[in-house]
Amino acid sequence: MELKPYLESATSSVFAAMPQLSGGWPLVGHLREFQQDPVEMLSQGVDRHGDLYQFKLGPKRFALFSGPDAHDAYFGASDDQLDPKSVYRFTVPIFGRGVAYDVAPEVMTEQLGFLFPALRQSNMVRFASIMFDEASGFADRMGDEGELDLPVAMNQLTVNIASRCLLGEEARREVDAGFAAAYHELQNGINTLGFFFPRFPIPAHRRRDRAREKVVEIFGRIMAERRATGAEFEDFMGALMRARYKNGRALTDDEISGILLTALFAGQHTSAVLATWMGLELVRASSYLNRIRSELKKVYAAGDGMTLATLNQQELIENAVRESERLHPPLILLIRRVVHSLTYRGQVVPKGTLAMVSPAVSHRLADVFAKPERFDPDRIAAPRSEHKAHQYALVGFGGGKHRCMGKNFAIMQIKALWTVLLDRFDFSLQSTFPVPNYGSWVTGPQEPCRVAYKRRTESSVFR
């Protein structure tokens, strides 16, 4: 799409200023409302001002781009126009120096490009059996009935799957020997305060820094053992150990550890949250859940077991994943800094502004999605296909050149783990449907979030 009519450098005084959200407080702007419920606050601005408006959080000016046309402009802009690096430097204490948002965009692209071979089709075929194995083992340990704190359970299960698929069998063995606990502290290091002050000496940040040292030590030990044996592996770690920059230089162990953490956060943390929300929605959507189970009987009637091919046939559960992505995107905010003043449809977005897209807001626009507050996986299916009405209607995995490279892996593992759990158990929510926890950068439900489960009397579809 040609972006010039939407987004261009502002060079003329004929351009109008962005509308500004009223009602802010002196000095803090809309910070108080934003901390309480950012989605509600931002949605009110869209209702008043449309697809582009500005507001302040403390001293910082933000501009919200909402809806497909505004998304076109946002995701189509180059990094030297809308820069993500300067915004996401709060991740540097987690991922480390010399990787991801601590390097130039072209270097980050090269680093993440090293991982693509590990996501090739042949590995995805292998991942399907690993996902089934991990989900089945988890289900075996659940017994016949009990309760789960669902966010905790989904985090544990996706850590097990992601570590084994993406990092290797050695990393999976380390999960129960300290890796999972350290990784959890790293997750807690991504918080709202850390976005503004990533080095602020609060207990969560001190634990984060100690946890990173632990994870790097574990990764370093595994790499040393691999080099000693001379064995090669087709996982992310193996791909990075073999990789070379364009200038021929090999990656250092610290660079490898940082890129692995970058990939793991992208592929696991958000997946755990999305898997949690989907489970909660399906628990209260009994009629759709029954249709999923009927589909499982058809797909697995031959008794061949879970494969990439069978997962690809499970359309109903995939539609539930995508609808959960729409209604509960784990990343409710995507932010970039405006490097040069620009315009969108004649409105000036000044240099230095923090340009924002909110999937949680845009996914609930009634002119894009019918009855947007309703959980309705059938909106994803043909012929409705509401998420395909525009290339940027559904942006839970981002868009443009920074779209999540692990999107297919994430969807696949959520389908696999819930296929096993729904085949084995009936679930019921033990309290009211939870509200989002906006205190975390990745927005899951407020905890504890407990569900009861009981083993189904009907025979499993897996023989």
Coordinates of C-alpha atoms in Angstrom, one line a residue:
M1 CA 0.0 0.0 0.0
E2 CA 1.2 3.5 -0.8
L3 CA 1.7 5.3 2.6
K4 CA 2.4 8.8 1.4
P5 CA -1.2 10.0 1.7
Y6 CA -1.2 8.9 5.4
L7 CA 2.3 9.4 6.7
E8 CA 4.9 11.9 5.6
S9 CA 7.3 14.5 7.0
A10 CA 5.6 17.6 8.3
T11 CA 7.1 20.6 6.5
S12 CA 4.2 23.0 6.1
S13 CA 2.2 25.2 8.5
V14 CA -1.0 24.1 6.9
F15 CA -1.0 20.9 8.8
A16 CA -3.3 20.8 11.9
A17 CA -2.3 19.8 15.4
M18 CA -3.5 16.5 16.7
P19 CA -6.6 16.6 18.9
Q20 CA -5.7 16.4 22.6
L21 CA -7.5 14.3 25.2
S22 CA -9.0 16.6 27.7
G23 CA -9.3 16.1 31.5
G24 CA -5.7 15.5 32.4
W25 CA -4.2 16.7 35.7
P26 CA -1.4 19.2 36.0
L27 CA 2.1 17.6 35.8
V28 CA 0.9 14.0 35.6
G29 CA -1.6 14.3 32.7
H30 CA -3.7 11.2 32.4
L31 CA -1.2 9.0 34.3
R32 CA -3.7 8.1 37.1
E33 CA -6.4 6.9 34.8
F34 CA -3.9 5.1 32.7
Q35 CA -2.5 3.2 35.7
Q36 CA -6.0 2.2 36.7
D37 CA -7.3 1.0 33.3
P38 CA -5.3 2.0 30.3
V39 CA -7.7 0.3 27.8
E40 CA -10.7 2.2 29.1
M41 CA -8.8 5.5 29.1
L42 CA -7.5 5.1 25.6
S43 CA -10.9 3.9 24.3
Q44 CA -12.5 7.0 25.6
G45 CA -10.0 9.1 23.5
V46 CA -10.9 7.1 20.4
D47 CA -14.6 7.7 21.0
R48 CA -14.0 11.4 21.3
H49 CA -11.3 12.0 18.7
G50 CA -11.1 9.1 16.2
D51 CA -8.0 7.3 15.0
L52 CA -5.3 9.7 16.1
Y53 CA -5.1 11.9 19.2
Q54 CA -2.5 12.9 21.8
F55 CA -2.3 12.8 25.6
K56 CA 0.3 13.0 28.3
L57 CA 1.5 10.6 30.9
G58 CA 3.6 12.6 33.3
P59 CA 6.0 14.7 31.1
K60 CA 5.8 12.4 28.1
R61 CA 3.6 13.1 25.1
F62 CA 1.9 10.1 23.5
A63 CA -0.1 9.7 20.2
L64 CA -2.5 6.8 19.8
F65 CA -3.0 5.4 16.3
S66 CA -6.2 3.3 16.2
G67 CA -7.9 1.3 13.5
P68 CA -6.7 -0.3 10.2
D69 CA -5.8 2.9 8.3
A70 CA -3.8 4.3 11.2
H71 CA -2.2 0.9 11.7
D72 CA -1.1 1.0 8.0
A73 CA 0.7 4.2 8.6
Y74 CA 2.3 3.0 11.9
F75 CA 3.5 -0.4 10.8
G76 CA 4.5 0.8 7.4
A77 CA 6.9 3.5 8.7
S78 CA 10.6 2.8 8.7
D79 CA 12.7 2.6 11.8
D80 CA 14.3 5.9 11.1
Q81 CA 10.8 7.5 11.2
L82 CA 9.2 5.6 14.1
D83 CA 12.0 4.1 16.2
P84 CA 11.3 1.1 18.5
K85 CA 14.9 0.8 19.9
S86 CA 14.8 3.9 22.1
V87 CA 11.5 2.9 23.6
Y88 CA 12.3 -0.8 24.4
R89 CA 15.7 -0.1 26.0
F90 CA 14.0 -1.1 29.2
T91 CA 14.6 -4.7 28.1
V92 CA 18.4 -4.3 28.0
P93 CA 18.9 -5.4 31.7
I94 CA 17.0 -8.6 30.8
F95 CA 18.3 -9.4 27.3
G96 CA 21.8 -7.9 27.9
R97 CA 24.2 -5.6 26.1
G98 CA 25.0 -6.0 22.4
V99 CA 21.7 -7.7 21.4
A100 CA 18.1 -6.8 20.5
Y101 CA 17.3 -3.2 21.4
D102 CA 20.9 -2.4 22.5
V103 CA 22.1 -2.6 18.9
A104 CA 21.3 -0.9 15.6
P105 CA 18.0 -2.1 13.9
E106 CA 19.9 -3.8 11.1
V107 CA 22.1 -5.7 13.6
M108 CA 19.0 -6.8 15.5
T109 CA 17.4 -8.0 12.3
E110 CA 20.6 -10.0 11.5
Q111 CA 20.6 -11.6 15.0
L112 CA 17.0 -12.7 14.9
G113 CA 17.5 -13.9 11.3
F114 CA 19.9 -16.5 12.7
L115 CA 17.0 -18.2 14.3
F116 CA 14.8 -18.8 11.3
P117 CA 16.5 -22.1 10.3
A118 CA 15.3 -23.5 13.7
L119 CA 11.7 -22.7 12.8
R120 CA 11.7 -24.5 9.4
Q121 CA 9.0 -27.0 8.6
S122 CA 11.0 -30.1 9.6
N123 CA 11.5 -28.8 13.1
M124 CA 7.8 -27.8 13.4
V125 CA 7.0 -31.4 12.7
R126 CA 9.3 -32.5 15.5
F127 CA 7.9 -29.8 17.8
A128 CA 4.4 -31.3 17.6
S129 CA 5.4 -34.5 19.2
I130 CA 7.3 -32.6 21.9
M131 CA 4.3 -30.5 22.7
F132 CA 2.1 -33.5 23.0
D133 CA 4.6 -35.3 25.2
E134 CA 5.0 -32.3 27.6
A135 CA 1.2 -31.6 27.7
S136 CA 0.5 -35.3 28.4
G137 CA 3.1 -35.5 31.1
F138 CA 1.6 -32.4 32.7
A139 CA -1.9 -33.9 32.5
D140 CA -0.7 -37.2 34.0
R141 CA 0.7 -35.3 37.1
M142 CA -2.7 -33.5 37.6
G143 CA -4.4 -36.7 38.8
D144 CA -8.1 -37.2 38.5
E145 CA -9.3 -34.0 40.0
G146 CA -8.2 -30.8 41.7
E147 CA -7.6 -27.1 41.2
L148 CA -5.1 -25.2 39.1
D149 CA -4.0 -21.6 39.4
L150 CA -4.3 -21.3 35.6
P151 CA -1.7 -18.5 35.0
V152 CA 0.9 -20.5 37.0
A153 CA 0.0 -23.7 35.2
M154 CA 0.2 -22.2 31.7
N155 CA 3.5 -20.5 32.5
Q156 CA 5.0 -23.8 33.7
L157 CA 3.7 -25.8 30.8
T158 CA 4.9 -23.2 28.1
V159 CA 8.3 -22.9 29.8
N160 CA 8.6 -26.7 29.6
I161 CA 7.6 -26.7 25.9
A162 CA 9.6 -23.7 24.8
S163 CA 12.8 -24.7 26.6
R164 CA 12.7 -28.2 25.1
C165 CA 11.7 -27.1 21.5
L166 CA 13.7 -23.9 21.2
L167 CA 16.7 -24.4 23.6
G168 CA 17.2 -28.1 23.6
E169 CA 16.9 -31.2 25.8
E170 CA 19.6 -30.0 28.2
A171 CA 17.8 -26.7 28.8
R172 CA 14.6 -28.6 29.5
R173 CA 16.4 -30.7 32.1
E174 CA 17.6 -27.5 33.8
V175 CA 14.0 -26.2 34.1
D176 CA 13.5 -28.2 37.4
A177 CA 17.1 -27.4 38.5
G178 CA 16.9 -23.6 38.8
F179 CA 16.2 -22.3 35.3
A180 CA 12.4 -22.0 35.7
A181 CA 12.8 -20.0 39.0
A182 CA 15.4 -17.7 37.5
Y183 CA 13.3 -17.2 34.3
H184 CA 10.3 -16.3 36.4
E185 CA 12.3 -13.5 38.2
L186 CA 13.3 -12.2 34.7
Q187 CA 9.6 -12.1 33.7
N188 CA 8.8 -10.1 36.9
G189 CA 11.5 -7.7 35.8
I190 CA 9.3 -6.4 33.1
N191 CA 6.9 -4.0 34.9
T192 CA 5.4 -0.6 34.4
L193 CA 8.0 1.2 36.6
G194 CA 10.8 -0.6 34.8
F195 CA 9.5 0.8 31.5
F196 CA 10.4 4.3 32.7
F197 CA 13.2 3.5 35.1
P198 CA 14.8 0.1 34.1
R199 CA 17.7 0.5 36.5
F200 CA 15.7 1.8 39.5
P201 CA 17.0 -0.2 42.5
I202 CA 13.8 -1.9 43.6
P203 CA 13.8 -5.5 44.9
A204 CA 12.2 -6.8 41.6
H205 CA 15.0 -5.3 39.6
R206 CA 17.7 -6.7 41.9
R207 CA 16.2 -10.1 41.6
R208 CA 16.0 -9.7 37.9
D209 CA 19.7 -9.0 37.6
R210 CA 20.7 -12.0 39.8
A211 CA 18.3 -14.2 37.7
R212 CA 20.0 -13.1 34.5
E213 CA 23.4 -14.1 35.8
K214 CA 21.9 -17.5 36.7
V215 CA 20.4 -18.0 33.3
V216 CA 23.6 -17.0 31.5
E217 CA 25.6 -19.4 33.7
I218 CA 23.2 -22.2 32.7
F219 CA 23.3 -21.4 29.0
G220 CA 27.1 -21.1 29.1
R221 CA 27.5 -24.5 30.8
I222 CA 25.3 -26.2 28.1
M223 CA 27.2 -24.5 25.3
A224 CA 30.5 -25.7 26.8
E225 CA 29.3 -29.2 27.0
R226 CA 28.1 -29.1 23.4
R227 CA 31.5 -27.9 22.2
A228 CA 33.3 -30.6 24.2
T229 CA 31.2 -33.3 22.6
G230 CA 31.2 -31.8 19.1
A231 CA 27.5 -32.5 18.7
E232 CA 25.3 -30.2 16.6
F233 CA 21.7 -29.5 17.4
E234 CA 18.8 -28.0 15.3
D235 CA 17.4 -25.8 18.1
F236 CA 17.9 -22.1 18.6
M237 CA 21.1 -22.5 20.6
G238 CA 22.6 -24.7 18.0
A239 CA 21.7 -22.3 15.2
L240 CA 23.3 -19.4 17.1
M241 CA 26.4 -21.4 17.9
R242 CA 26.9 -22.0 14.2
A243 CA 25.9 -18.5 13.0
R244 CA 28.3 -15.9 11.7
Y245 CA 27.7 -12.2 11.2
K246 CA 28.2 -10.7 7.7
N247 CA 31.7 -9.8 8.6
G248 CA 32.5 -13.5 9.5
R249 CA 32.6 -13.0 13.3
A250 CA 31.0 -15.7 15.5
L251 CA 28.7 -14.8 18.3
T252 CA 30.0 -14.6 21.8
D253 CA 28.3 -16.7 24.5
D254 CA 26.8 -13.6 26.1
E255 CA 25.3 -12.6 22.7
I256 CA 23.9 -16.1 22.3
S257 CA 22.4 -16.0 25.7
G258 CA 20.8 -12.6 25.1
I259 CA 19.3 -13.6 21.8
L260 CA 18.0 -16.8 23.3
L261 CA 16.3 -14.8 26.1
T262 CA 14.9 -12.4 23.5
A263 CA 13.4 -15.3 21.5
L264 CA 12.2 -17.1 24.6
F265 CA 10.4 -14.1 26.0
A266 CA 8.7 -13.5 22.6
G267 CA 7.7 -17.2 22.3
Q268 CA 6.8 -18.1 25.8
H269 CA 5.7 -15.3 28.1
T270 CA 3.0 -14.0 25.8
S271 CA 2.0 -17.5 24.9
A272 CA 1.4 -18.4 28.5
V273 CA -0.8 -15.4 29.0
L274 CA -2.7 -16.0 25.8
A275 CA -3.2 -19.7 26.7
T276 CA -4.6 -18.6 30.1
W277 CA -7.1 -16.2 28.6
M278 CA -8.2 -18.8 26.0
G279 CA -8.8 -21.4 28.7
L280 CA -10.8 -19.0 30.8
E281 CA -13.0 -18.1 27.8
L282 CA -13.6 -21.7 26.8
V283 CA -14.6 -22.7 30.3
R284 CA -17.6 -20.3 30.0
A285 CA -18.3 -21.1 26.3
S286 CA -19.6 -24.6 26.8
S287 CA -21.4 -24.9 23.4
Y288 CA -18.2 -23.9 21.5
L289 CA -16.1 -26.2 23.7
N290 CA -18.4 -29.1 22.8
R291 CA -17.8 -28.3 19.1
I292 CA -14.0 -28.4 19.7
R293 CA -14.3 -31.8 21.3
S294 CA -16.4 -33.1 18.4
E295 CA -13.8 -31.9 16.0
L296 CA -11.1 -33.7 18.0
K297 CA -13.0 -37.0 17.5
K298 CA -13.0 -36.5 13.8
V299 CA -9.4 -35.4 13.5
Y300 CA -8.0 -38.2 15.6
A301 CA -10.4 -40.9 14.6
A302 CA -7.6 -42.8 12.8
G303 CA -5.7 -43.0 16.1
D304 CA -2.5 -41.7 14.5
G305 CA -1.6 -39.3 17.4
M306 CA -0.9 -35.6 17.4
T307 CA 1.2 -34.3 14.5
L308 CA 1.7 -31.0 12.8
A309 CA -0.8 -32.2 10.2
T310 CA -3.5 -33.0 12.7
L311 CA -3.0 -29.7 14.5
N312 CA -3.4 -27.9 11.2
Q313 CA -6.8 -29.6 10.8
Q314 CA -8.1 -28.3 14.1
E315 CA -9.7 -25.2 12.8
L316 CA -12.1 -24.6 15.7
I317 CA -9.5 -24.5 18.4
E318 CA -7.3 -22.3 16.2
N319 CA -10.2 -19.9 15.8
A320 CA -10.4 -19.8 19.5
V321 CA -6.7 -18.9 19.8
R322 CA -7.1 -16.0 17.3
E323 CA -10.3 -14.8 19.0
S324 CA -8.5 -14.8 22.3
E325 CA -5.7 -12.9 20.7
R326 CA -8.3 -10.3 19.6
L327 CA -10.1 -10.0 22.9
H328 CA -7.2 -10.4 25.3
P329 CA -3.9 -9.4 23.5
P330 CA -1.0 -10.1 25.9
L331 CA 0.7 -6.9 24.7
I332 CA -1.8 -4.2 25.0
L333 CA 0.6 -1.4 23.9
L334 CA 3.2 -1.2 21.1
I335 CA 5.3 1.9 21.3
R336 CA 7.8 3.7 19.1
R337 CA 9.5 7.1 19.3
V338 CA 8.8 9.7 16.5
V339 CA 12.3 10.6 15.2
H340 CA 11.1 13.3 12.7
S341 CA 7.9 15.2 12.9
L342 CA 5.4 13.6 10.6
T343 CA 1.7 13.9 9.6
Y344 CA -1.1 11.5 9.4
R345 CA -4.0 12.7 7.2
G346 CA -2.9 16.3 7.7
Q347 CA -2.4 16.1 11.5
V348 CA 1.1 16.8 12.9
V349 CA 2.8 14.2 15.2
P350 CA 5.7 16.1 16.6
K351 CA 9.3 14.8 16.9
G352 CA 9.9 13.2 20.3
T353 CA 6.3 12.0 20.7
L354 CA 5.8 8.4 21.7
A355 CA 3.6 6.9 19.0
M356 CA 1.4 4.0 20.2
V357 CA -0.8 1.3 18.9
S358 CA -3.0 -0.5 21.4
P359 CA -4.2 -3.9 20.1
A360 CA -6.6 -4.1 23.1
V361 CA -8.3 -0.9 22.0
S362 CA -8.2 -1.4 18.2
H363 CA -9.5 -5.0 18.5
R364 CA -12.7 -3.7 20.1
L365 CA -13.6 -1.2 17.4
A366 CA -17.3 -1.9 16.4
D367 CA -16.7 -0.9 12.8
V368 CA -14.1 -3.6 12.4
F369 CA -15.4 -6.4 14.7
A370 CA -19.1 -7.0 15.2
K371 CA -20.2 -7.0 18.8
P372 CA -16.5 -6.7 19.8
E373 CA -17.0 -7.4 23.5
R374 CA -18.3 -10.9 22.8
F375 CA -16.1 -14.0 22.7
D376 CA -17.0 -15.3 19.2
P377 CA -14.5 -17.6 17.6
D378 CA -16.8 -18.0 14.6
R379 CA -15.9 -14.4 13.5
I380 CA -12.5 -15.8 12.5
A381 CA -14.0 -18.5 10.3
A382 CA -15.0 -18.1 6.7
P383 CA -17.1 -16.5 5.3
R384 CA -17.0 -13.9 8.1
S385 CA -13.2 -13.7 8.5
E386 CA -13.5 -10.4 10.3
H387 CA -9.8 -10.4 11.1
K388 CA -8.9 -10.5 7.4
A389 CA -10.9 -7.4 6.5
H390 CA -7.7 -5.5 6.6
Q391 CA -4.1 -6.7 6.9
Y392 CA -3.8 -4.8 10.3
A393 CA -7.2 -5.5 11.7
L394 CA -5.7 -8.1 14.1
V395 CA -2.4 -7.1 15.5
G396 CA -1.9 -9.1 18.7
F397 CA 1.4 -10.4 17.2
G398 CA 2.4 -6.9 16.0
G399 CA 2.7 -5.9 12.4
G400 CA 5.1 -4.9 9.6
K401 CA 8.8 -5.8 9.8
H402 CA 8.6 -6.2 13.6
R403 CA 5.8 -8.8 13.5
C404 CA 6.5 -11.6 15.9
M405 CA 8.6 -14.3 14.2
G406 CA 7.3 -17.0 16.5
K407 CA 3.6 -16.4 15.8
N408 CA 3.1 -19.9 14.2
F409 CA 5.0 -21.6 17.0
A410 CA 2.9 -19.8 19.7
I411 CA -0.4 -20.7 18.1
M412 CA 0.7 -24.3 17.6
Q413 CA 1.7 -24.8 21.2
I414 CA -1.5 -23.3 22.6
K415 CA -3.5 -25.5 20.3
A416 CA -1.5 -28.6 21.4
L417 CA -1.6 -28.1 25.1
W418 CA -5.3 -27.3 25.2
T419 CA -6.1 -30.2 22.9
V420 CA -4.6 -32.5 25.5
L421 CA -6.2 -30.8 28.5
L422 CA -9.6 -30.5 27.0
D423 CA -9.5 -34.2 25.9
R424 CA -8.6 -35.3 29.5
F425 CA -10.6 -32.9 31.8
D426 CA -13.7 -30.9 32.4
F427 CA -12.9 -27.4 33.8
S428 CA -14.9 -24.9 35.9
L429 CA -14.1 -21.4 37.0
Q430 CA -13.9 -21.1 40.8
S431 CA -14.6 -17.4 41.0
T432 CA -15.9 -14.6 38.8
F433 CA -14.2 -14.0 35.4
P434 CA -11.0 -12.2 36.3
V435 CA -10.1 -8.7 35.3
P436 CA -6.8 -7.8 33.5
N437 CA -3.7 -7.2 35.6
Y438 CA -2.5 -3.9 34.1
G439 CA 0.5 -3.8 36.5
S440 CA 2.5 -6.1 34.3
W441 CA 3.8 -5.3 30.8
V442 CA 2.4 -8.5 29.5
T443 CA -1.3 -8.3 30.5
G444 CA -2.7 -11.5 32.0
P445 CA -5.6 -11.9 34.4
Q446 CA -5.3 -10.9 38.0
E447 CA -4.1 -13.8 40.2
P448 CA -4.9 -16.1 41.8
C449 CA -7.1 -17.3 39.0
R450 CA -8.2 -20.8 39.9
V451 CA -10.1 -23.4 38.0
A452 CA -11.3 -26.8 39.2
Y453 CA -10.8 -29.8 37.0
K454 CA -12.1 -33.4 36.9
R455 CA -11.1 -36.2 34.6
R456 CA -13.6 -36.9 31.9
T457 CA -15.3 -40.3 31.8
E458 CA -15.3 -40.4 28.0
S459 CA -12.4 -42.2 26.4
S460 CA -9.5 -40.1 25.2
V461 CA -9.2 -39.5 21.4
F462 CA -5.5 -40.4 21.7
R463 CA -4.9 -44.2 21.8

